[in-house]
Coordinates of N, CA and C in Angstrom, one line a residue:
X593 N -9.0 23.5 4.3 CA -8.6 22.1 4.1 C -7.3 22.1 3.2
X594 N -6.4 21.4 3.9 CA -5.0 21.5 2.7 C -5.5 20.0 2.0
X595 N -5.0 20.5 0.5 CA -5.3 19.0 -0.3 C -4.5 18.3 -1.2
X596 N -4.2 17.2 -1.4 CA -2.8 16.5 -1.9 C -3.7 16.1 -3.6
X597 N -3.4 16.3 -5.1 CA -3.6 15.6 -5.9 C -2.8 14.5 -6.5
X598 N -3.4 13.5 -6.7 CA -2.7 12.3 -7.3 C -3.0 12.1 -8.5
X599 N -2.4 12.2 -9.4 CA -3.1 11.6 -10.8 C -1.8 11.2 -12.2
X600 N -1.7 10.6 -12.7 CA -1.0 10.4 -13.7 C -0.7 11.5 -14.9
X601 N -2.2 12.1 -15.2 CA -2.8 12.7 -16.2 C -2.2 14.4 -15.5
X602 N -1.3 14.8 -16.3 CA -1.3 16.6 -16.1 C -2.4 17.0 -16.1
X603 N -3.2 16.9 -17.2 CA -4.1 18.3 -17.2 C -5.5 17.7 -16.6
X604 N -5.2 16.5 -15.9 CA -6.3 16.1 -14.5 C -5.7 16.8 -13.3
X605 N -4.9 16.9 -13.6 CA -4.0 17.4 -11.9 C -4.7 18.7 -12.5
X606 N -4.4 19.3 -13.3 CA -4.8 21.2 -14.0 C -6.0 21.0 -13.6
X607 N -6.9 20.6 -14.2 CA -8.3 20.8 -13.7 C -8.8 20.4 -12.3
X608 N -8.4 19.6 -11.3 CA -8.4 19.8 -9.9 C -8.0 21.4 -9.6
X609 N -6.6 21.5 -9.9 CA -6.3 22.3 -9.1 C -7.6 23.7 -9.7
X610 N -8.0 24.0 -10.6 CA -8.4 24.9 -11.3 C -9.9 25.1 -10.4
X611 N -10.5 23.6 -10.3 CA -12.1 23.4 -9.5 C -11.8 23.5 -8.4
X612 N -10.6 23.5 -7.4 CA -10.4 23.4 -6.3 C -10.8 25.2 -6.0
X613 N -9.7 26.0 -7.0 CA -9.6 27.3 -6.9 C -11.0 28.3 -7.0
X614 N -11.8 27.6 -7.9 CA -13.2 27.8 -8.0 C -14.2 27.8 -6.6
X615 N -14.1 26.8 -6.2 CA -14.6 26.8 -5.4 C -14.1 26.9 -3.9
X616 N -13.2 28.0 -3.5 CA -12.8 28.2 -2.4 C -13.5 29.5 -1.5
X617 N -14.3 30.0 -2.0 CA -15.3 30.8 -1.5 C -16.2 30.1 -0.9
X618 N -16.5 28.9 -1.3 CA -17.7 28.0 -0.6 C -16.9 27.4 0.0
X619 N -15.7 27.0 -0.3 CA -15.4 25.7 0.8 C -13.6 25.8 0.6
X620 N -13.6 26.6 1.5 CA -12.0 27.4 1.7 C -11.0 25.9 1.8
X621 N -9.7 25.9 0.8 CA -8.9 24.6 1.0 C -7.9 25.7 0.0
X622 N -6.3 24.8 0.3 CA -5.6 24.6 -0.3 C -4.4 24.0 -0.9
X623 N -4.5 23.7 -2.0 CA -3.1 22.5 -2.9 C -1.9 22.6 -2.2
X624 N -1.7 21.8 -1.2 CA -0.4 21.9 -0.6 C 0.7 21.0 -1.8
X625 N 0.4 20.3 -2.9 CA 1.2 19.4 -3.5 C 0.2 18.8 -4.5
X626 N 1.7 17.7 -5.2 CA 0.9 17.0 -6.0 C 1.9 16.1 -6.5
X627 N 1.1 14.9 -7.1 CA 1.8 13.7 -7.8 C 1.3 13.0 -8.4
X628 N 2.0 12.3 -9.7 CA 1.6 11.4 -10.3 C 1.7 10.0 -10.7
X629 N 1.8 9.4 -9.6 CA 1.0 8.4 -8.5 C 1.6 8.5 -7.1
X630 N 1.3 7.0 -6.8 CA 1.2 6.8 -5.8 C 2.7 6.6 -4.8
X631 N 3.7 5.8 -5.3 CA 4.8 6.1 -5.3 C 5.5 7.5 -4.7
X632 N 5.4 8.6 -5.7 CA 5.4 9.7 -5.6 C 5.0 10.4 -3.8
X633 N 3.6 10.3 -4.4 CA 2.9 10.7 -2.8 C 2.9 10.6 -1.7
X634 N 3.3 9.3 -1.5 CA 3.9 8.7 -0.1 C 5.3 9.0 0.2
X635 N 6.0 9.4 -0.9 CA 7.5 10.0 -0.8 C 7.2 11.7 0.0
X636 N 6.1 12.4 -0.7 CA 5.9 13.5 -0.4 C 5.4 14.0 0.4
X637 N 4.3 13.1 1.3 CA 3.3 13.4 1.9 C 4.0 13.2 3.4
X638 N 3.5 14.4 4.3 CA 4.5 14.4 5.7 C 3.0 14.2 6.6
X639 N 2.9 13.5 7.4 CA 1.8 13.4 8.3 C 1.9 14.7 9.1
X640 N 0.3 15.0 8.8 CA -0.4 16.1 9.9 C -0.3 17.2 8.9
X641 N 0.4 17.4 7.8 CA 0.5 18.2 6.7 C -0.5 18.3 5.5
X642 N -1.3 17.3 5.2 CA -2.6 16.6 4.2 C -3.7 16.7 5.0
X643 N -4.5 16.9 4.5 CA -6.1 16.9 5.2 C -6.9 15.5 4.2
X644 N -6.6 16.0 3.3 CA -7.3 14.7 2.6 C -6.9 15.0 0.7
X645 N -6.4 13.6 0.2 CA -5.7 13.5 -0.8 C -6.6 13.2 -2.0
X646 N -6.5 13.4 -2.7 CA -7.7 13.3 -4.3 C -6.5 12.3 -4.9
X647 N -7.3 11.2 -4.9 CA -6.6 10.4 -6.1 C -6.9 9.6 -7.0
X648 N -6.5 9.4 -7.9 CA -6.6 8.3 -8.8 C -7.0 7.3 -8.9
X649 N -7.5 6.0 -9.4 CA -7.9 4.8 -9.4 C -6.5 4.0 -9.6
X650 N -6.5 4.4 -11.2 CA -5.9 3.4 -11.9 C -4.5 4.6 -12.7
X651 N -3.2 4.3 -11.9 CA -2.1 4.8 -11.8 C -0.9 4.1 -12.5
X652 N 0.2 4.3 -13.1 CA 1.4 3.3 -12.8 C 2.0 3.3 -11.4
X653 N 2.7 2.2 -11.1 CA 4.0 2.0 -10.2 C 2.2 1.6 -9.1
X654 N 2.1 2.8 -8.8 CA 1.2 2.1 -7.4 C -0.4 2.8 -7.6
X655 N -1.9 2.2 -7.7 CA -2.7 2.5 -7.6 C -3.2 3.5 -6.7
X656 N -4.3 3.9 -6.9 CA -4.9 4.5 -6.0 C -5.1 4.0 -4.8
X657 N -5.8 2.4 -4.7 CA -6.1 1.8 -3.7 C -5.3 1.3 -2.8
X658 N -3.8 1.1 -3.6 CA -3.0 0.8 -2.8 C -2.6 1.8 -1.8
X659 N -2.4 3.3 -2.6 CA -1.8 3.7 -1.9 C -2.4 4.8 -0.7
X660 N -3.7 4.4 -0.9 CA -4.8 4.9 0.6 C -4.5 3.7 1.6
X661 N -3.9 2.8 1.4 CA -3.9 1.8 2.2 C -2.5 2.1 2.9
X662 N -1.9 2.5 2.4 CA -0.1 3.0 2.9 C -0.6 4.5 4.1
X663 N -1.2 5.0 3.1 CA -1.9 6.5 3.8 C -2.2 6.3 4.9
X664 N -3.1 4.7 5.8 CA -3.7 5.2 6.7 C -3.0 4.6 7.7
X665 N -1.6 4.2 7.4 CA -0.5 3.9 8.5 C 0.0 4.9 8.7
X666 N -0.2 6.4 8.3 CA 0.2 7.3 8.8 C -0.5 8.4 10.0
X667 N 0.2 8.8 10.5 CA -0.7 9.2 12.1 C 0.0 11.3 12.2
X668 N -1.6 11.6 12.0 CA -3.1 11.2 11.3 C -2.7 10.9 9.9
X669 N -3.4 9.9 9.6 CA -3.8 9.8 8.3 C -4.7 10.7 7.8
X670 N -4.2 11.1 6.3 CA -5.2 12.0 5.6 C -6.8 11.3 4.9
X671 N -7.8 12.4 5.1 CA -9.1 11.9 4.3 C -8.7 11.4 2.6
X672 N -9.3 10.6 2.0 CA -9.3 10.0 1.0 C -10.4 10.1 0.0
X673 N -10.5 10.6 -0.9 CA -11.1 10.5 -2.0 C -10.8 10.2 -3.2
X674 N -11.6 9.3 -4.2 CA -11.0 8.8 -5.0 C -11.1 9.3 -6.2
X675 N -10.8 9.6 -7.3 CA -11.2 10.4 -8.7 C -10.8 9.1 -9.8
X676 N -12.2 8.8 -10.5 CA -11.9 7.5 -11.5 C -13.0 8.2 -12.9
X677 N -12.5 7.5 -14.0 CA -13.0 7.7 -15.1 C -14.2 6.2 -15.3
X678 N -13.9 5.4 -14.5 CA -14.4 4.4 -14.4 C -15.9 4.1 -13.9
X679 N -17.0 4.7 -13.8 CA -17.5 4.7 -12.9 C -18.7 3.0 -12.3
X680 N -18.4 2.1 -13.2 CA -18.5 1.2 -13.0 C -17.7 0.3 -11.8
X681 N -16.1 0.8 -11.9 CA -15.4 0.2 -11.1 C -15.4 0.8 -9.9
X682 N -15.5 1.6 -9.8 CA -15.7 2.9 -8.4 C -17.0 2.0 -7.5
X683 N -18.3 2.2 -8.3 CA -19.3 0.9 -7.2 C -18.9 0.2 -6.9
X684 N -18.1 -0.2 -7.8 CA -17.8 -2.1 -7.2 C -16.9 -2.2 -6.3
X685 N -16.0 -0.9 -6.1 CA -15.1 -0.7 -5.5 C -15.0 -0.3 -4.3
X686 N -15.8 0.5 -3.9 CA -15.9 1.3 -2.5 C -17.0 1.4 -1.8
X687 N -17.0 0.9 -0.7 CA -18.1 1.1 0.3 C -17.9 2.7 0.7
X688 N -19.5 2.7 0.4 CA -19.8 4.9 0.3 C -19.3 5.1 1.6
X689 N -19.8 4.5 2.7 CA -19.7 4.6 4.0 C -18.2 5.4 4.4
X690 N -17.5 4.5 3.9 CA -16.1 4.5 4.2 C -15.5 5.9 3.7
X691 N -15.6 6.0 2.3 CA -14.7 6.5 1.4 C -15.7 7.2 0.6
X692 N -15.6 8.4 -0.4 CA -16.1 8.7 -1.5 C -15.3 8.6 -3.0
X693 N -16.1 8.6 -3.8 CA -15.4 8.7 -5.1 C -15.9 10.2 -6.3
X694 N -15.1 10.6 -7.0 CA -15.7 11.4 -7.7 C -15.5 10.6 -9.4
X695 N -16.3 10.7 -9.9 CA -16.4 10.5 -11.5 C -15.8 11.0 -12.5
X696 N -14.4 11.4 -13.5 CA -14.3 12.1 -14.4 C -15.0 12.0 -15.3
X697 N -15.2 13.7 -15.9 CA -14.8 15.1 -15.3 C -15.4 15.6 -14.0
X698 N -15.1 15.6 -13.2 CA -15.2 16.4 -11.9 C -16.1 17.7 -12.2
X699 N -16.9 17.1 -11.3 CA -18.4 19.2 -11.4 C -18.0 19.5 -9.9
X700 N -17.5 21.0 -10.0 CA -17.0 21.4 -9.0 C -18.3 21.2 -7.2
X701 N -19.7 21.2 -8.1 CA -20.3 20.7 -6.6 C -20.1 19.6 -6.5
X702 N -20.6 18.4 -6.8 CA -19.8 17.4 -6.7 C -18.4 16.9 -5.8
X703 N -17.2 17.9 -6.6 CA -16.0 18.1 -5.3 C -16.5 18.4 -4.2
X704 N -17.4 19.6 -3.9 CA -17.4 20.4 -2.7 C -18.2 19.2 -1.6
X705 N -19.2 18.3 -2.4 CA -19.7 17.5 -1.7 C -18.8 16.2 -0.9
X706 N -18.2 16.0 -1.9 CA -17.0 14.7 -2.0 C -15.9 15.3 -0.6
X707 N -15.7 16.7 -0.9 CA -14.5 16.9 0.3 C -15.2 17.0 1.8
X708 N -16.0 17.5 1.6 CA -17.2 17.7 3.2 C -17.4 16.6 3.5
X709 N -17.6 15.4 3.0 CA -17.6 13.9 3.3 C -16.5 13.4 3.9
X710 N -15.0 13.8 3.3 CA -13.9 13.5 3.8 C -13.6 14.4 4.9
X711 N -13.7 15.5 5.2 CA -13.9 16.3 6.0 C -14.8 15.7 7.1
X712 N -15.8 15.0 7.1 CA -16.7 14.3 8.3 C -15.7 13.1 8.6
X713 N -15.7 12.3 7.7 CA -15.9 10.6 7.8 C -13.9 10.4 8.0
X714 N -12.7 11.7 7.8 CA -11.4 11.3 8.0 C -10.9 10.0 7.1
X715 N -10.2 9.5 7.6 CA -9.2 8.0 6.6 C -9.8 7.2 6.0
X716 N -10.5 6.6 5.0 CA -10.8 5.3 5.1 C -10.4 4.1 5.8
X717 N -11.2 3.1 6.7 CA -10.9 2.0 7.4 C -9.8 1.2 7.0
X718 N -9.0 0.4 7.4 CA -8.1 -0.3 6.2 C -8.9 -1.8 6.4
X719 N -9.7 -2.1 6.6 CA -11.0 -2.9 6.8 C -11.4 -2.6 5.0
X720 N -12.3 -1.8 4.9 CA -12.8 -1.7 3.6 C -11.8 -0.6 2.7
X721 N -10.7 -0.6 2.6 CA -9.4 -0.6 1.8 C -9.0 -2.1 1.7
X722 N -9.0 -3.3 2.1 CA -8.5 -4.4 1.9 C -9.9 -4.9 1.2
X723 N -10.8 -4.9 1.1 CA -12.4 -5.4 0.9 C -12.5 -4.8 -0.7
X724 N -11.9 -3.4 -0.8 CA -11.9 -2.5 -1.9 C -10.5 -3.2 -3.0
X725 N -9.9 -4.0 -2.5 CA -8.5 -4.5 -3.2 C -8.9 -5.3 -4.7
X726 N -8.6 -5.5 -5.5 CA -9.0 -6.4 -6.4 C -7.8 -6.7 -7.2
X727 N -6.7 -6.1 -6.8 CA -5.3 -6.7 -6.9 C -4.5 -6.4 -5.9
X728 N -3.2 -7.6 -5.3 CA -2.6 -7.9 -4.2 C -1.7 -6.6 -4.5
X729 N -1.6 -5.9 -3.3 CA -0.5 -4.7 -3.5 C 0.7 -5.0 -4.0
X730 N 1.7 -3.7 -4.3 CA 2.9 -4.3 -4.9 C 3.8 -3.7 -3.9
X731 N 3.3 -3.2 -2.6 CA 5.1 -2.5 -1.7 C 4.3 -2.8 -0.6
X732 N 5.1 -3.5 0.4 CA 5.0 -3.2 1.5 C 5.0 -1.8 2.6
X733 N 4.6 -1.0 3.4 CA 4.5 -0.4 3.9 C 5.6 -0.3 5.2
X734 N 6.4 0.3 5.6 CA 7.6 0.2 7.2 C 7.6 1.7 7.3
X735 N 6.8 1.9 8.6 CA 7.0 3.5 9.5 C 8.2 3.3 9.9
X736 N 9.1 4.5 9.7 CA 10.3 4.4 9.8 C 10.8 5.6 10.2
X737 N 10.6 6.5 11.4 CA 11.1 8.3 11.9 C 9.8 8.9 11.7
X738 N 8.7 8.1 11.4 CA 7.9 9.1 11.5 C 7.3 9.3 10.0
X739 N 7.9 8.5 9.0 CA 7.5 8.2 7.5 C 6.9 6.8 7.0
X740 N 6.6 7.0 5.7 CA 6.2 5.4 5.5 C 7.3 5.1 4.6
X741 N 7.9 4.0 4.2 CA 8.8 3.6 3.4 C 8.2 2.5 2.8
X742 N 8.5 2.5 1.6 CA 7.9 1.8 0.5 C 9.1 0.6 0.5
X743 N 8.6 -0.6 0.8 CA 9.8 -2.2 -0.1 C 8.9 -2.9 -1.1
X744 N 9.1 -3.1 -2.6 CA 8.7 -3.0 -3.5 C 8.5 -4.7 -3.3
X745 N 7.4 -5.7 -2.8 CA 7.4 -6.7 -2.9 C 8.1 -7.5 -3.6
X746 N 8.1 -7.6 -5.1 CA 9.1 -8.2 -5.4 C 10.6 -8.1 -5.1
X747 N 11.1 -7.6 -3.9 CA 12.9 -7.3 -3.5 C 12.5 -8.2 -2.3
X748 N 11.7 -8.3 -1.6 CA 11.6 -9.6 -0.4 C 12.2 -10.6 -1.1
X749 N 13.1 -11.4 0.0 CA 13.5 -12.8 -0.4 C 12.4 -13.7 0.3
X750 N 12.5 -13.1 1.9 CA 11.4 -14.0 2.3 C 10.7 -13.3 4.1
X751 N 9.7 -13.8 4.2 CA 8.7 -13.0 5.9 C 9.0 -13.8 6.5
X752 N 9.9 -13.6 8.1 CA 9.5 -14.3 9.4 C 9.3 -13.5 10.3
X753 N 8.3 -14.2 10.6 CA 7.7 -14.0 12.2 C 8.6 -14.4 13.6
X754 N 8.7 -12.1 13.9 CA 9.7 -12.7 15.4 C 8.7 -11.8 16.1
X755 N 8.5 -12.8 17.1 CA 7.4 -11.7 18.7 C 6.6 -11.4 17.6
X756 N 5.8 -10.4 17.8 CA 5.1 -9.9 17.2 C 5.1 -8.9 15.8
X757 N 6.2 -9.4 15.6 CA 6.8 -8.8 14.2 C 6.6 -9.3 12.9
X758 N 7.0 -8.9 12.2 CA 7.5 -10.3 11.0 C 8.7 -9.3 10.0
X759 N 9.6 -10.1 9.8 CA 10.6 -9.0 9.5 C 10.9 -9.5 7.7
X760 N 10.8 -8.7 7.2 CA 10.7 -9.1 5.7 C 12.4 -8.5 5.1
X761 N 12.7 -9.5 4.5 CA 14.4 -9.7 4.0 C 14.7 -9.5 2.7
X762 N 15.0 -8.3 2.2 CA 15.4 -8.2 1.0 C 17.0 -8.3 1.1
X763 N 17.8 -8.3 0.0 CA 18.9 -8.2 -0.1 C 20.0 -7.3 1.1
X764 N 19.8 -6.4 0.8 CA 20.0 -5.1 1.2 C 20.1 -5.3 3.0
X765 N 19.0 -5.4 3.3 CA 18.6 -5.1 4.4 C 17.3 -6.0 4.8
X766 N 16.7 -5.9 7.0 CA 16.1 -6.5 6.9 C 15.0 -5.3 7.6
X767 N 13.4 -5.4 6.8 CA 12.6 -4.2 7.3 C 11.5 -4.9 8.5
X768 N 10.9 -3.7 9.3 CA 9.8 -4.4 10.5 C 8.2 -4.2 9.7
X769 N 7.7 -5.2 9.9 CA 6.2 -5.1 9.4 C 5.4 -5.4 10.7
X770 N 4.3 -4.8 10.5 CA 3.4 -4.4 11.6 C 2.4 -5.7 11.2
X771 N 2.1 -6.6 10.5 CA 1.2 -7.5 10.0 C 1.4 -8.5 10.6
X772 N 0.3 -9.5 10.6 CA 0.7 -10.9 10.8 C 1.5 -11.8 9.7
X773 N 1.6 -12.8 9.8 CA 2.3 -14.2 9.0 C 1.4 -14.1 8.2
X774 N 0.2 -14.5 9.0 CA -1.1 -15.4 8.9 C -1.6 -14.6 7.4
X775 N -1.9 -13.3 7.6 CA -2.5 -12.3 6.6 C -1.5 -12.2 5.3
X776 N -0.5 -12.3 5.7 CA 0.3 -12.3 4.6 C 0.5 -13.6 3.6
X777 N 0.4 -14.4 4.2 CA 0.2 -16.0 3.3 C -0.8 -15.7 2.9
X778 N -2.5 -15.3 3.6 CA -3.3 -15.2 2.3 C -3.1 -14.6 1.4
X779 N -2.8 -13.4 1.9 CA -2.9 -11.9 0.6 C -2.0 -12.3 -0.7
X780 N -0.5 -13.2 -0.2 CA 0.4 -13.6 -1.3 C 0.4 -14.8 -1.5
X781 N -0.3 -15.0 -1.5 CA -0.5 -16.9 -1.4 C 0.1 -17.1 -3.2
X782 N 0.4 -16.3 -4.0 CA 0.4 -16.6 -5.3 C 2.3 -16.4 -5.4
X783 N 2.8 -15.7 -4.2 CA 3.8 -15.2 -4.8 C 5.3 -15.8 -3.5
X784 N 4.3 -16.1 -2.3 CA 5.1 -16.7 -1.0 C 4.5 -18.2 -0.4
X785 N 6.1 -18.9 -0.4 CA 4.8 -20.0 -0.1 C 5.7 -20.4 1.1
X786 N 5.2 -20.9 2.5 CA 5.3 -21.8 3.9 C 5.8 -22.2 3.9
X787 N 7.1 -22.5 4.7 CA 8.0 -23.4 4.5 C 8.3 -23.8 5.7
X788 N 7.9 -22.9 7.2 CA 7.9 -23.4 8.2 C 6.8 -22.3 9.3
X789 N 6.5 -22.7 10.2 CA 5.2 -22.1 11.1 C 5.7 -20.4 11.3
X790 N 7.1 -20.3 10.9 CA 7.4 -18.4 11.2 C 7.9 -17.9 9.8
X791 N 8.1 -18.8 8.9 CA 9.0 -18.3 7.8 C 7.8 -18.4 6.5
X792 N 7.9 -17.5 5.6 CA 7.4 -17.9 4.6 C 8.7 -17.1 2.9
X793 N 8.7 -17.9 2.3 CA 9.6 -17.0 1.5 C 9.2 -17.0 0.0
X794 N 9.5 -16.4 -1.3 CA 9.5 -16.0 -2.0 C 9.7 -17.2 -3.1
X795 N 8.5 -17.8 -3.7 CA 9.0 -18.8 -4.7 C 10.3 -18.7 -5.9
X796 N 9.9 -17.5 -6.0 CA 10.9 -17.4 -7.0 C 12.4 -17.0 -6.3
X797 N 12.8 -17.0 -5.1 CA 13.9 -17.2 -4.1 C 14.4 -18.0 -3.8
X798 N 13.3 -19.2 -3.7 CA 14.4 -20.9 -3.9 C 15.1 -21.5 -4.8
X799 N 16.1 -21.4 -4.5 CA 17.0 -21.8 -5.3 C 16.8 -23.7 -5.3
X800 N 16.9 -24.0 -4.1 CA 16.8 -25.4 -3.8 C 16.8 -25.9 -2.3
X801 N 17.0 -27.2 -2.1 CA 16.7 -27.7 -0.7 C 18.0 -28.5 -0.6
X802 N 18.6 -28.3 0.6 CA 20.0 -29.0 1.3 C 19.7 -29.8 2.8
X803 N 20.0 -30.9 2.2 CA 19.8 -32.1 4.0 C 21.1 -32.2 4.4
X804 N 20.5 -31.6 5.8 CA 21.9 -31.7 6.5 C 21.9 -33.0 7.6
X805 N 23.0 -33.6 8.2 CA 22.9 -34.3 9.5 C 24.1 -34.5 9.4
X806 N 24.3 -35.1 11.4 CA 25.2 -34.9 11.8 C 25.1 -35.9 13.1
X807 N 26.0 -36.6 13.9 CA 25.7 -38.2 14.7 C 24.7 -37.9 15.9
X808 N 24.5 -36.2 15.9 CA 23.8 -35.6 17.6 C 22.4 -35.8 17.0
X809 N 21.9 -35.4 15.6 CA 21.0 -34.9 15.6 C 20.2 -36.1 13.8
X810 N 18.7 -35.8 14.4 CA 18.1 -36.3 12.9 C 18.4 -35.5 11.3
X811 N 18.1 -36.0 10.5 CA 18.5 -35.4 9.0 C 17.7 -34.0 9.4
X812 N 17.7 -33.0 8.6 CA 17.1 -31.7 8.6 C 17.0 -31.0 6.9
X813 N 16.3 -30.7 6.6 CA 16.4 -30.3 4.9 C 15.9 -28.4 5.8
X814 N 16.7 -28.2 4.6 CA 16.7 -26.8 4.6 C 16.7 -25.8 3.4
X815 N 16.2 -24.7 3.2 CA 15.6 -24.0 1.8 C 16.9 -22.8 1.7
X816 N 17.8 -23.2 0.3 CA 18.6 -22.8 0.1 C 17.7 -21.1 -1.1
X817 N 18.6 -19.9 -0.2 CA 17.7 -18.8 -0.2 C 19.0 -18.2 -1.9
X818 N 17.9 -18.0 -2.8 CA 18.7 -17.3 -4.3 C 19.3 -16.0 -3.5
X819 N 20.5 -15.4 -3.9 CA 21.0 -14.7 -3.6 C 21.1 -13.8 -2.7
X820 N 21.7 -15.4 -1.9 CA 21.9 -14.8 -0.3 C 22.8 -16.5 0.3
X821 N 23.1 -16.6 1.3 CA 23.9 -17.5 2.3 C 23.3 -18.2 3.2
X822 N 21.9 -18.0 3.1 CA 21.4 -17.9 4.2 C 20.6 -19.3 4.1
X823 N 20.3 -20.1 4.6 CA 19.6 -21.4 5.1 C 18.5 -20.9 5.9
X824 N 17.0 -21.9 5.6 CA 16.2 -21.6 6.0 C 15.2 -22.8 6.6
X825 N 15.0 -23.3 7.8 CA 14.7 -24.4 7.9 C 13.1 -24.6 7.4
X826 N 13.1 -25.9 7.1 CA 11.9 -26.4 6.3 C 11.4 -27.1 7.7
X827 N 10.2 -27.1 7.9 CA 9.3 -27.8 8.4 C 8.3 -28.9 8.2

């Protein structure tokens, strides 16, 4: 089994790799990598390359949970296990079914159980990876050649829904998201708000509202987009 570690902590990553090495006579694997978070790993991690990634709970830049959730838009997606010091938050967090968790410090049976689980059971659902959430992610997810590319939610100006798309607009550039509208107004409801049945954009992106008209047509208000040109009709 090749295995990816995730952890903030050096000498957590040292002690994986250390129990991993211990126990490869019972249960033959090896450290193809490592990072310290999540960020990191999704930069690193090449699909069909990972068998199943050991990670962290509670990370900078991107959690643990988020970024099993990035993981399983990758094809194949790697098995997932999680490693927390927390073990309070871990129950509350993960349906066993889906996913396992290990406890720090890590007892190398323990691991060997934890990987054989991941080894049966493959990716976590993104069903109970969204159920396991208890904060709104912070990057969007865009397969892009065959990778995942991270856009750091706060750089969206604003989501519209074209065909079956929704195409999210940062400065820069415009990326494809595989999600609904629909799901996305819940999940950000704190951070994007409706402005018409395909558009949703970024509160802190409105600058203001401009009424236009003209002798063909009725008045029209439209949502003047912060640092950009761009007009956006209000509904």
């Amino acid at each position: 089994m090749r295995v990816f570690i995730v952890d903030d902590e050096a000498p957590a990553r040292s002690r994986l790799r250390v129990l991993l090495a211990d126990i490869r006579n019972e249960f033959p694997n090896e450290v193809v990598g490592e990072a310290a978070n999540g960020v990191e790993a999704v930069a690193q991690i090449v699909p069909g390359e990972v068998d199943v990634v050991l990670a962290d709970i509670r990370m900078p830049s991107m959690d643990g949970i988020e970024l099993a959730r990035h993981l399983g838009r990758l094809s194949p997606a790697p098995g997932v296990v999680f490693t927390t010091a927390y073990d309070q938050y871990a129950v509350q967090a993960f349906e066993l079914n889906a996913i396992d968790y290990l406890v720090k410090p890590v007892r190398a049976q323990r691991l060997v159980s934890a990987l054989q689980k991941a080894q049966r059971s493959g990716p976590p659902s993104q069903e109970a990876l969204q159920k396991a959430a208890s904060e709104g992610r912070r990057h969007f997810s865009v397969g892009e050649r065959g990778r995942i590319l991270l856009v750091p939610v706060a750089d969206v100006l604003y989501l519209r829904a074209e065909l079956k798309y929704v195409t999210a607009r940062t400065v820069e550039r415009e990326y494809v998201l595989d999600e609904s509208l629909t799901h996305l107004e819940t999940e950000f409801a704190e951070t994007f708000v409706r402005v018409h049945r395909s558009c949703l954009i970024a509160r802190r992106a409105i600058a203001g509202f401009e009424r236009t008209q003209d002798d063909a047509a009725e008045a029209q208000w439209s949502v003047i987009v912060r640092g950009s040109n761009e007009r956006l009709p209000v509904s």
